Amino acid sequence: RIAKGQQRMAQNRALLDALQAEYGVPPQYIMAFWGMETNYGGFMGDFQVVRSVATLACMTKRRDFFSNETVQALRILALNHMTRDQMRGSWAGAMGNMQFMPSTFMKWGVDRDGNGRIDLWTSLPDAFASAANFLRGIGFKPGLPSSEEVILPQGFPLDQADSTIEKPVRAWAAMGVKKAGGAPLPNADEPASIILPAGWRGPAFILYPNFKAVMNWNRSTLYALAVGALSLRTRGVY
């Protein structure tokens, strides 16, 4: 997946660089989300989106959420962005290369290729621009990565490894925390947290401010860590 992401990034470099200049989102993050969501467009789901969200509005406890998604899916059709048969996605209604829910599509979708339609299925300019617009909208800012693996020093107070405890990056560095390869942490004042998702015997990670933005895309900590790791490896950091 890493090699494939690097290949796709090289193939779309001009577009991704233009989007970074406009939205402040580095190419490797768009590639990481694309890879995580659909294996770089390899599988986007084959359920009819309107049927999926309408069914879930009737059959789950999240009635209000999926009722709104049904309305937004119908708006997408009414605006002629996609036909009903073409608008296919996951069993829960996530659509296109970046697996946007209909409400996300309507709020953050971008017609980058300028053809009058937002097409997250077959137009990579639309899909990538929509992802960059969404990430910026949910708090992603240029600068530090979202997360990376670190090495904790001997005697590190494990009660400090908690996502609710934030210290400036330089404070963690002063405590002896280093990047996984042994390099120093950035000399930065941004707030960051240390977590041990697999317990004290497992790997440690530092969470920079952009981690919160990644979590706004998907509320799974492990998903967000995977995005951070894939983005760094796609960029060739490790």
CSV table of N, CA and C in Angstrom, one decimal, residues 52-203:
chain,number,residue,atom,x,y,z
A,52,SER,N,-29.5,2.6,0.8
A,52,SER,CA,-28.8,2.3,2.1
A,52,SER,C,-29.2,3.3,3.2
A,53,VAL,N,-29.1,4.6,2.9
A,53,VAL,CA,-29.3,5.5,4.0
A,53,VAL,C,-30.8,5.5,4.4
A,54,ALA,N,-31.7,5.4,3.4
A,54,ALA,CA,-33.1,5.3,3.7
A,54,ALA,C,-33.5,4.1,4.6
A,55,THR,N,-32.9,3.0,4.3
A,55,THR,CA,-33.1,1.8,5.0
A,55,THR,C,-32.6,1.9,6.5
A,56,LEU,N,-31.4,2.5,6.6
A,56,LEU,CA,-30.8,2.7,8.0
A,56,LEU,C,-31.6,3.7,8.8
A,57,ALA,N,-32.2,4.7,8.1
A,57,ALA,CA,-33.1,5.7,8.8
A,57,ALA,C,-34.3,5.0,9.4
A,58,CYS,N,-34.7,3.9,8.8
A,58,CYS,CA,-35.9,3.1,9.3
A,58,CYS,C,-35.6,2.0,10.3
A,59,MET,N,-34.3,1.5,10.2
A,59,MET,CA,-34.0,0.3,10.9
A,59,MET,C,-32.9,0.4,12.0
A,60,THR,N,-32.4,1.6,12.3
A,60,THR,CA,-31.4,1.8,13.3
A,60,THR,C,-31.9,2.8,14.3
A,61,LYS,N,-31.1,2.9,15.4
A,61,LYS,CA,-31.4,3.9,16.4
A,61,LYS,C,-30.9,5.3,16.0
A,62,ARG,N,-30.1,5.4,14.9
A,62,ARG,CA,-29.6,6.7,14.5
A,62,ARG,C,-30.6,7.2,13.4
A,63,ARG,N,-31.9,7.2,13.7
A,63,ARG,CA,-32.9,7.7,12.8
A,63,ARG,C,-32.6,9.1,12.3
A,64,ASP,N,-32.4,10.0,13.2
A,64,ASP,CA,-32.2,11.4,12.7
A,64,ASP,C,-31.0,11.6,11.8
A,65,PHE,N,-29.9,10.9,12.2
A,65,PHE,CA,-28.7,11.0,11.4
A,65,PHE,C,-29.0,10.5,9.9
A,66,PHE,N,-29.5,9.3,9.8
A,66,PHE,CA,-29.7,8.7,8.5
A,66,PHE,C,-30.9,9.3,7.8
A,67,SER,N,-31.8,9.9,8.5
A,67,SER,CA,-32.9,10.6,7.8
A,67,SER,C,-32.3,11.8,7.1
A,68,ASN,N,-31.4,12.5,7.8
A,68,ASN,CA,-30.7,13.7,7.1
A,68,ASN,C,-29.9,13.2,6.0
A,69,GLU,N,-29.2,12.1,6.1
A,69,GLU,CA,-28.4,11.6,5.0
A,69,GLU,C,-29.2,11.3,3.8
A,70,THR,N,-30.4,10.8,4.1
A,70,THR,CA,-31.3,10.5,3.0
A,70,THR,C,-31.7,11.7,2.2
A,71,VAL,N,-32.0,12.8,3.0
A,71,VAL,CA,-32.4,14.1,2.4
A,71,VAL,C,-31.2,14.6,1.5
A,72,GLN,N,-30.0,14.5,2.1
A,72,GLN,CA,-28.9,15.1,1.4
A,72,GLN,C,-28.6,14.2,0.1
A,73,ALA,N,-28.8,12.9,0.2
A,73,ALA,CA,-28.6,12.1,-1.0
A,73,ALA,C,-29.6,12.5,-2.1
A,74,LEU,N,-30.8,12.7,-1.7
A,74,LEU,CA,-31.8,13.2,-2.7
A,74,LEU,C,-31.4,14.5,-3.3
A,75,ARG,N,-30.8,15.4,-2.5
A,75,ARG,CA,-30.4,16.7,-3.0
A,75,ARG,C,-29.3,16.5,-4.0
A,76,ILE,N,-28.4,15.6,-3.8
A,76,ILE,CA,-27.3,15.3,-4.7
A,76,ILE,C,-27.9,14.9,-6.1
A,77,LEU,N,-28.9,14.1,-6.0
A,77,LEU,CA,-29.6,13.7,-7.3
A,77,LEU,C,-30.3,14.8,-7.9
A,78,ALA,N,-31.0,15.6,-7.1
A,78,ALA,CA,-31.8,16.8,-7.6
A,78,ALA,C,-30.9,17.8,-8.3
A,79,LEU,N,-29.6,17.9,-7.8
A,79,LEU,CA,-28.7,18.8,-8.4
A,79,LEU,C,-27.9,18.2,-9.6
A,80,ASN,N,-28.3,17.0,-9.9
A,80,ASN,CA,-27.7,16.3,-11.1
A,80,ASN,C,-26.2,16.1,-11.0
A,81,HIS,N,-25.7,15.9,-9.8
A,81,HIS,CA,-24.3,15.6,-9.6
A,81,HIS,C,-24.0,14.1,-10.0
A,82,MET,N,-25.0,13.3,-9.9
A,82,MET,CA,-24.9,11.9,-10.2
A,82,MET,C,-26.3,11.3,-10.3
A,83,THR,N,-26.4,10.2,-11.1
A,83,THR,CA,-27.7,9.5,-11.3
A,83,THR,C,-27.8,8.6,-10.1
A,84,ARG,N,-29.1,8.1,-9.9
A,84,ARG,CA,-29.3,7.2,-8.8
A,84,ARG,C,-28.6,5.9,-8.9
A,85,ASP,N,-28.5,5.4,-10.1
A,85,ASP,CA,-27.8,4.1,-10.3
A,85,ASP,C,-26.3,4.3,-10.2
A,86,GLN,N,-25.8,5.4,-10.6
A,86,GLN,CA,-24.3,5.7,-10.5
A,86,GLN,C,-23.9,6.0,-9.0
A,87,MET,N,-24.8,6.5,-8.2
A,87,MET,CA,-24.5,6.9,-6.9
A,87,MET,C,-24.4,5.7,-6.0
A,88,ARG,N,-23.3,5.0,-6.0
A,88,ARG,CA,-23.2,3.8,-5.2
A,88,ARG,C,-22.1,4.0,-4.2
A,89,GLY,N,-22.1,3.2,-3.1
A,89,GLY,CA,-21.1,3.4,-2.0
A,89,GLY,C,-21.2,2.2,-1.1
A,90,SER,N,-20.9,2.5,0.2
A,90,SER,CA,-20.8,1.4,1.2
A,90,SER,C,-22.2,1.1,1.7
A,91,TRP,N,-22.3,0.1,2.5
A,91,TRP,CA,-23.6,-0.3,3.1
A,91,TRP,C,-24.2,0.8,3.9
A,92,ALA,N,-23.4,1.7,4.5
A,92,ALA,CA,-23.8,2.8,5.3
A,92,ALA,C,-24.0,4.1,4.6
A,93,GLY,N,-23.7,4.1,3.3
A,93,GLY,CA,-23.9,5.3,2.5
A,93,GLY,C,-22.7,6.2,2.2
A,94,ALA,N,-21.5,5.7,2.6
A,94,ALA,CA,-20.3,6.5,2.3
A,94,ALA,C,-19.9,6.3,0.8
A,95,MET,N,-19.5,7.4,0.1
A,95,MET,CA,-19.5,7.4,-1.3
A,95,MET,C,-18.1,7.8,-1.9
A,96,GLY,N,-17.9,7.3,-3.1
A,96,GLY,CA,-16.8,7.8,-3.9
A,96,GLY,C,-15.4,7.4,-3.4
A,97,ASN,N,-14.4,8.0,-4.1
A,97,ASN,CA,-13.0,7.7,-3.7
A,97,ASN,C,-12.7,8.0,-2.3
A,98,MET,N,-13.2,9.0,-1.7
A,98,MET,CA,-12.9,9.4,-0.3
A,98,MET,C,-14.0,9.0,0.7
A,99,GLN,N,-15.0,8.3,0.2
A,99,GLN,CA,-16.1,7.7,1.1
A,99,GLN,C,-16.7,8.8,1.9
A,100,PHE,N,-17.2,9.8,1.2
A,100,PHE,CA,-18.0,10.9,1.9
A,100,PHE,C,-19.4,10.5,2.1
A,101,MET,N,-20.0,10.8,3.3
A,101,MET,CA,-21.4,10.7,3.5
A,101,MET,C,-22.1,11.8,2.7
A,102,PRO,N,-23.4,11.6,2.3
A,102,PRO,CA,-24.1,12.6,1.5
A,102,PRO,C,-24.0,14.0,2.1
A,103,SER,N,-24.1,14.1,3.5
A,103,SER,CA,-24.1,15.4,4.1
A,103,SER,C,-22.7,16.1,4.0
A,104,THR,N,-21.6,15.2,4.1
A,104,THR,CA,-20.3,15.7,3.9
A,104,THR,C,-20.1,16.2,2.4
A,105,PHE,N,-20.6,15.4,1.5
A,105,PHE,CA,-20.6,15.8,0.1
A,105,PHE,C,-21.2,17.1,-0.1
A,106,MET,N,-22.4,17.4,0.4
A,106,MET,CA,-23.1,18.6,0.2
A,106,MET,C,-22.4,19.8,0.8
A,107,LYS,N,-21.7,19.6,2.0
A,107,LYS,CA,-21.1,20.7,2.7
A,107,LYS,C,-19.7,21.0,2.2
A,108,TRP,N,-18.9,20.0,1.8
A,108,TRP,CA,-17.5,20.2,1.5
A,108,TRP,C,-17.1,19.8,0.1
A,109,GLY,N,-18.0,19.2,-0.7
A,109,GLY,CA,-17.7,18.8,-2.1
A,109,GLY,C,-17.3,20.0,-3.0
A,110,VAL,N,-16.3,19.8,-3.8
A,110,VAL,CA,-15.7,20.8,-4.7
A,110,VAL,C,-15.8,20.4,-6.2
A,111,ASP,N,-16.2,21.2,-7.0
A,111,ASP,CA,-16.2,20.9,-8.5
A,111,ASP,C,-14.9,21.5,-9.0
A,112,ARG,N,-13.8,20.7,-8.8
A,112,ARG,CA,-12.5,21.2,-9.2
A,112,ARG,C,-12.3,21.2,-10.7
A,113,ASP,N,-12.9,20.3,-11.4
A,113,ASP,CA,-12.6,20.2,-12.8
A,113,ASP,C,-13.5,21.2,-13.6
A,114,GLY,N,-14.5,21.8,-12.9
A,114,GLY,CA,-15.2,22.9,-13.5
A,114,GLY,C,-16.3,22.5,-14.5
A,115,ASN,N,-16.8,21.2,-14.4
A,115,ASN,CA,-17.8,20.8,-15.4
A,115,ASN,C,-19.2,21.0,-14.9
A,116,GLY,N,-19.4,21.6,-13.7
A,116,GLY,CA,-20.7,21.9,-13.2
A,116,GLY,C,-21.3,20.8,-12.3
A,117,ARG,N,-20.5,19.7,-12.1
A,117,ARG,CA,-20.9,18.6,-11.3
A,117,ARG,C,-19.8,18.3,-10.3
A,118,ILE,N,-20.2,17.8,-9.1
A,118,ILE,CA,-19.2,17.3,-8.2
A,118,ILE,C,-19.2,15.8,-8.3
A,119,ASP,N,-18.2,15.2,-8.8
A,119,ASP,CA,-18.1,13.8,-9.0
A,119,ASP,C,-17.0,13.2,-8.2
A,120,LEU,N,-17.3,12.6,-7.1
A,120,LEU,CA,-16.3,11.9,-6.3
A,120,LEU,C,-15.9,10.5,-6.7
A,121,TRP,N,-16.5,10.1,-7.8
A,121,TRP,CA,-16.3,8.7,-8.2
A,121,TRP,C,-15.3,8.6,-9.4
A,122,THR,N,-15.4,9.5,-10.4
A,122,THR,CA,-14.6,9.4,-11.5
A,122,THR,C,-13.7,10.6,-11.8
A,123,SER,N,-13.8,11.6,-11.0
A,123,SER,CA,-13.0,12.8,-11.2
A,123,SER,C,-12.1,12.9,-10.0
A,124,LEU,N,-10.8,12.6,-10.2
A,124,LEU,CA,-9.8,12.8,-9.1
A,124,LEU,C,-9.7,14.2,-8.7
A,125,PRO,N,-9.7,15.2,-9.6
A,125,PRO,CA,-9.6,16.6,-9.1
A,125,PRO,C,-10.8,16.9,-8.2
A,126,ASP,N,-12.0,16.5,-8.5
A,126,ASP,CA,-13.1,16.7,-7.5
A,126,ASP,C,-12.9,16.0,-6.2
A,127,ALA,N,-12.5,14.7,-6.3
A,127,ALA,CA,-12.3,13.9,-5.1
A,127,ALA,C,-11.2,14.5,-4.2
A,128,PHE,N,-10.1,14.8,-4.8
A,128,PHE,CA,-9.0,15.3,-4.0
A,128,PHE,C,-9.2,16.7,-3.4
A,129,ALA,N,-9.8,17.6,-4.2
A,129,ALA,CA,-10.1,18.9,-3.8
A,129,ALA,C,-11.2,18.9,-2.7
A,130,SER,N,-12.1,18.0,-2.8
A,130,SER,CA,-13.2,17.9,-1.7
A,130,SER,C,-12.5,17.4,-0.4
A,131,ALA,N,-11.6,16.4,-0.5
A,131,ALA,CA,-10.9,15.9,0.7
A,131,ALA,C,-10.1,17.0,1.3
A,132,ALA,N,-9.4,17.8,0.5
A,132,ALA,CA,-8.6,18.9,1.1
A,132,ALA,C,-9.5,20.0,1.7
A,133,ASN,N,-10.6,20.3,1.0
A,133,ASN,CA,-11.5,21.3,1.6
A,133,ASN,C,-12.1,20.8,2.9
A,134,PHE,N,-12.5,19.5,3.0
A,134,PHE,CA,-13.0,18.9,4.2
A,134,PHE,C,-12.0,18.9,5.3
A,135,LEU,N,-10.7,18.5,5.0
A,135,LEU,CA,-9.7,18.5,6.1
A,135,LEU,C,-9.4,19.9,6.6
A,136,ARG,N,-9.3,20.8,5.7
A,136,ARG,CA,-9.1,22.2,6.2
A,136,ARG,C,-10.3,22.6,7.1
A,137,GLY,N,-11.5,22.3,6.6
A,137,GLY,CA,-12.7,22.7,7.4
A,137,GLY,C,-12.8,22.1,8.7
A,138,ILE,N,-12.3,20.9,8.9
A,138,ILE,CA,-12.4,20.2,10.2
A,138,ILE,C,-11.1,20.4,11.1
A,139,GLY,N,-10.3,21.4,10.7
A,139,GLY,CA,-9.2,21.8,11.5
A,139,GLY,C,-7.8,21.4,11.2
A,140,PHE,N,-7.6,20.8,10.0
A,140,PHE,CA,-6.2,20.5,9.6
A,140,PHE,C,-5.4,21.7,9.2
A,141,LYS,N,-4.2,21.9,9.8
A,141,LYS,CA,-3.4,23.1,9.5
A,141,LYS,C,-2.0,22.7,9.1
A,142,PRO,N,-1.4,23.5,8.2
A,142,PRO,CA,0.0,23.2,7.8
A,142,PRO,C,0.9,23.1,9.0
A,143,GLY,N,2.0,22.3,8.9
A,143,GLY,CA,2.9,22.3,10.0
A,143,GLY,C,3.3,20.9,10.4
A,144,LEU,N,3.1,20.6,11.6
A,144,LEU,CA,3.4,19.3,12.2
A,144,LEU,C,2.5,18.2,11.6
A,145,PRO,N,3.0,16.9,11.5
A,145,PRO,CA,2.2,15.8,11.1
A,145,PRO,C,1.1,15.6,12.1
A,146,SER,N,0.2,14.6,11.9
A,146,SER,CA,-0.8,14.3,12.8
A,146,SER,C,-0.4,13.5,14.0
A,147,SER,N,0.5,12.6,13.8
A,147,SER,CA,1.1,11.7,14.8
A,147,SER,C,2.3,11.0,14.3
A,148,GLU,N,3.1,10.5,15.2
A,148,GLU,CA,4.2,9.6,14.8
A,148,GLU,C,4.7,8.8,16.0
A,149,GLU,N,5.3,7.7,15.7
A,149,GLU,CA,5.7,6.8,16.8
A,149,GLU,C,6.9,7.4,17.5
A,150,VAL,N,7.0,7.2,18.8
A,150,VAL,CA,8.1,7.7,19.6
A,150,VAL,C,8.7,6.6,20.5
A,151,ILE,N,9.9,6.9,21.0
A,151,ILE,CA,10.5,6.1,22.0
A,151,ILE,C,10.5,6.8,23.4
A,152,LEU,N,10.0,6.2,24.4
A,152,LEU,CA,9.9,6.8,25.7
A,152,LEU,C,11.2,6.5,26.5
A,153,PRO,N,11.7,7.4,27.3
A,153,PRO,CA,12.9,7.1,28.0
A,153,PRO,C,12.6,6.2,29.2
A,154,GLN,N,13.7,5.6,29.7
A,154,GLN,CA,13.6,4.7,30.9
A,154,GLN,C,13.0,5.6,32.0
A,155,GLY,N,12.0,5.0,32.7
A,155,GLY,CA,11.4,5.7,33.9
A,155,GLY,C,10.4,6.7,33.5
A,156,PHE,N,9.9,6.7,32.2
A,156,PHE,CA,8.9,7.7,31.8
A,156,PHE,C,7.6,7.5,32.7
A,157,PRO,N,7.0,8.5,33.2
A,157,PRO,CA,5.8,8.3,34.0
A,157,PRO,C,4.6,8.0,33.2
A,158,LEU,N,4.3,6.7,33.2
A,158,LEU,CA,3.2,6.2,32.3
A,158,LEU,C,1.9,6.8,32.5
A,159,ASP,N,1.6,7.4,33.7
A,159,ASP,CA,0.4,8.1,33.9
A,159,ASP,C,0.2,9.4,33.1
A,160,GLN,N,1.4,9.8,32.4
A,160,GLN,CA,1.3,10.9,31.6
A,160,GLN,C,1.0,10.5,30.1
A,161,ALA,N,0.9,9.3,29.9
A,161,ALA,CA,0.6,8.8,28.5
A,161,ALA,C,-1.0,8.7,28.4
A,162,ASP,N,-1.5,9.8,28.1
A,162,ASP,CA,-3.0,9.9,28.1
A,162,ASP,C,-3.4,11.0,27.1
A,163,SER,N,-4.3,10.8,26.3
A,163,SER,CA,-4.7,11.8,25.3
A,163,SER,C,-5.3,13.1,25.8
A,164,THR,N,-5.7,13.0,27.1
A,164,THR,CA,-6.2,14.2,27.7
A,164,THR,C,-5.1,15.1,28.4
A,165,ILE,N,-3.9,14.6,28.4
A,165,ILE,CA,-2.8,15.4,29.0
A,165,ILE,C,-2.0,15.9,27.8
A,166,GLU,N,-1.9,17.2,27.8
A,166,GLU,CA,-1.2,17.9,26.7
A,166,GLU,C,0.0,18.7,27.3
A,167,LYS,N,1.1,18.7,26.6
A,167,LYS,CA,2.3,19.5,26.9
A,167,LYS,C,2.9,20.0,25.6
A,168,PRO,N,3.6,21.1,25.6
A,168,PRO,CA,4.3,21.5,24.4
A,168,PRO,C,5.2,20.4,23.9
A,169,VAL,N,5.4,20.3,22.6
A,169,VAL,CA,6.2,19.3,22.1
A,169,VAL,C,7.6,19.4,22.7
A,170,ARG,N,8.1,20.6,22.9
A,170,ARG,CA,9.5,20.7,23.5
A,170,ARG,C,9.6,20.2,24.9
A,171,ALA,N,8.4,20.2,25.6
A,171,ALA,CA,8.4,19.7,27.0
A,171,ALA,C,8.5,18.2,27.0
A,172,TRP,N,7.9,17.5,26.0
A,172,TRP,CA,8.0,16.1,25.9
A,172,TRP,C,9.5,15.7,25.5
A,173,ALA,N,10.1,16.6,24.7
A,173,ALA,CA,11.5,16.3,24.3
A,173,ALA,C,12.4,16.5,25.5
A,174,ALA,N,12.1,17.5,26.3
A,174,ALA,CA,12.9,17.7,27.5
A,174,ALA,C,12.8,16.5,28.5
A,175,MET,N,11.7,15.7,28.4
A,175,MET,CA,11.6,14.6,29.3
A,175,MET,C,12.3,13.3,28.7
A,176,GLY,N,12.8,13.5,27.5
A,176,GLY,CA,13.6,12.4,26.9
A,176,GLY,C,12.9,11.6,25.8
A,177,VAL,N,11.7,12.1,25.4
A,177,VAL,CA,10.9,11.4,24.3
A,177,VAL,C,11.6,11.7,23.0
A,178,LYS,N,11.8,10.7,22.2
A,178,LYS,CA,12.4,10.9,20.9
A,178,LYS,C,11.5,10.2,19.8
A,179,LYS,N,11.8,10.5,18.6
A,179,LYS,CA,11.1,9.8,17.5
A,179,LYS,C,11.6,8.4,17.4
A,180,ALA,N,10.8,7.5,16.8
A,180,ALA,CA,11.0,6.1,16.8
A,180,ALA,C,12.4,5.8,16.3
A,181,GLY,N,12.9,6.5,15.3
A,181,GLY,CA,14.2,6.3,14.8
A,181,GLY,C,15.4,6.9,15.6
A,182,GLY,N,15.0,7.5,16.7
A,182,GLY,CA,16.0,8.1,17.5
A,182,GLY,C,16.3,9.6,17.3
A,183,ALA,N,15.6,10.2,16.3
A,183,ALA,CA,15.8,11.6,16.0
A,183,ALA,C,15.0,12.4,17.1
A,184,PRO,N,15.5,13.7,17.3
A,184,PRO,CA,14.7,14.5,18.3
A,184,PRO,C,13.4,14.9,17.8
A,185,LEU,N,12.5,15.2,18.7
A,185,LEU,CA,11.2,15.8,18.4
A,185,LEU,C,11.4,17.2,17.8
A,186,PRO,N,10.4,17.7,17.1
A,186,PRO,CA,10.4,19.1,16.6
A,186,PRO,C,10.6,20.0,17.8
A,187,ASN,N,11.3,21.1,17.6
A,187,ASN,CA,11.4,22.1,18.6
A,187,ASN,C,10.3,23.1,18.5
A,188,ALA,N,9.1,22.6,19.0
A,188,ALA,CA,7.9,23.3,18.8
A,188,ALA,C,7.1,23.5,20.1
A,189,ASP,N,6.3,24.6,20.1
A,189,ASP,CA,5.4,24.9,21.3
A,189,ASP,C,4.0,24.3,21.2
A,190,GLU,N,3.7,23.7,20.1
A,190,GLU,CA,2.3,23.2,19.9
A,190,GLU,C,2.0,22.1,20.9
A,191,PRO,N,0.8,22.1,21.4
A,191,PRO,CA,0.4,21.1,22.4
A,191,PRO,C,0.4,19.7,21.8
A,192,ALA,N,0.8,18.7,22.6
A,192,ALA,CA,0.8,17.3,22.1
A,192,ALA,C,0.6,16.4,23.2
A,193,SER,N,0.1,15.2,22.9
A,193,SER,CA,-0.1,14.1,23.9
A,193,SER,C,0.7,12.9,23.5
A,194,ILE,N,0.9,12.0,24.5
A,194,ILE,CA,1.5,10.7,24.3
A,194,ILE,C,0.5,9.7,24.6
A,195,ILE,N,0.4,8.7,23.8
A,195,ILE,CA,-0.6,7.6,24.1
A,195,ILE,C,0.1,6.2,23.9
A,196,LEU,N,-0.4,5.2,24.5
A,196,LEU,CA,0.1,3.8,24.4
A,196,LEU,C,-1.1,3.0,24.1
A,197,PRO,N,-1.5,2.9,22.8
A,197,PRO,CA,-2.8,2.3,22.4
A,197,PRO,C,-2.8,0.8,22.7
A,198,ALA,N,-1.7,0.1,22.8
A,198,ALA,CA,-1.6,-1.3,23.1
A,198,ALA,C,-1.1,-1.6,24.5
A,199,GLY,N,-1.1,-0.6,25.3
A,199,GLY,CA,-0.6,-0.8,26.7
A,199,GLY,C,0.9,-0.5,26.8
A,200,TRP,N,1.5,-0.6,28.0
A,200,TRP,CA,2.9,-0.1,28.2
A,200,TRP,C,3.9,-1.0,27.4
A,201,ARG,N,3.5,-2.2,27.1
A,201,ARG,CA,4.4,-3.1,26.3
A,201,ARG,C,4.4,-2.8,24.8
A,202,GLY,N,3.5,-2.0,24.4
A,202,GLY,CA,3.3,-1.7,22.9
A,202,GLY,C,4.0,-0.4,22.5
A,203,PRO,N,3.8,0.0,21.3
A,203,PRO,CA,4.4,1.2,20.8
A,203,PRO,C,3.8,2.5,21.4
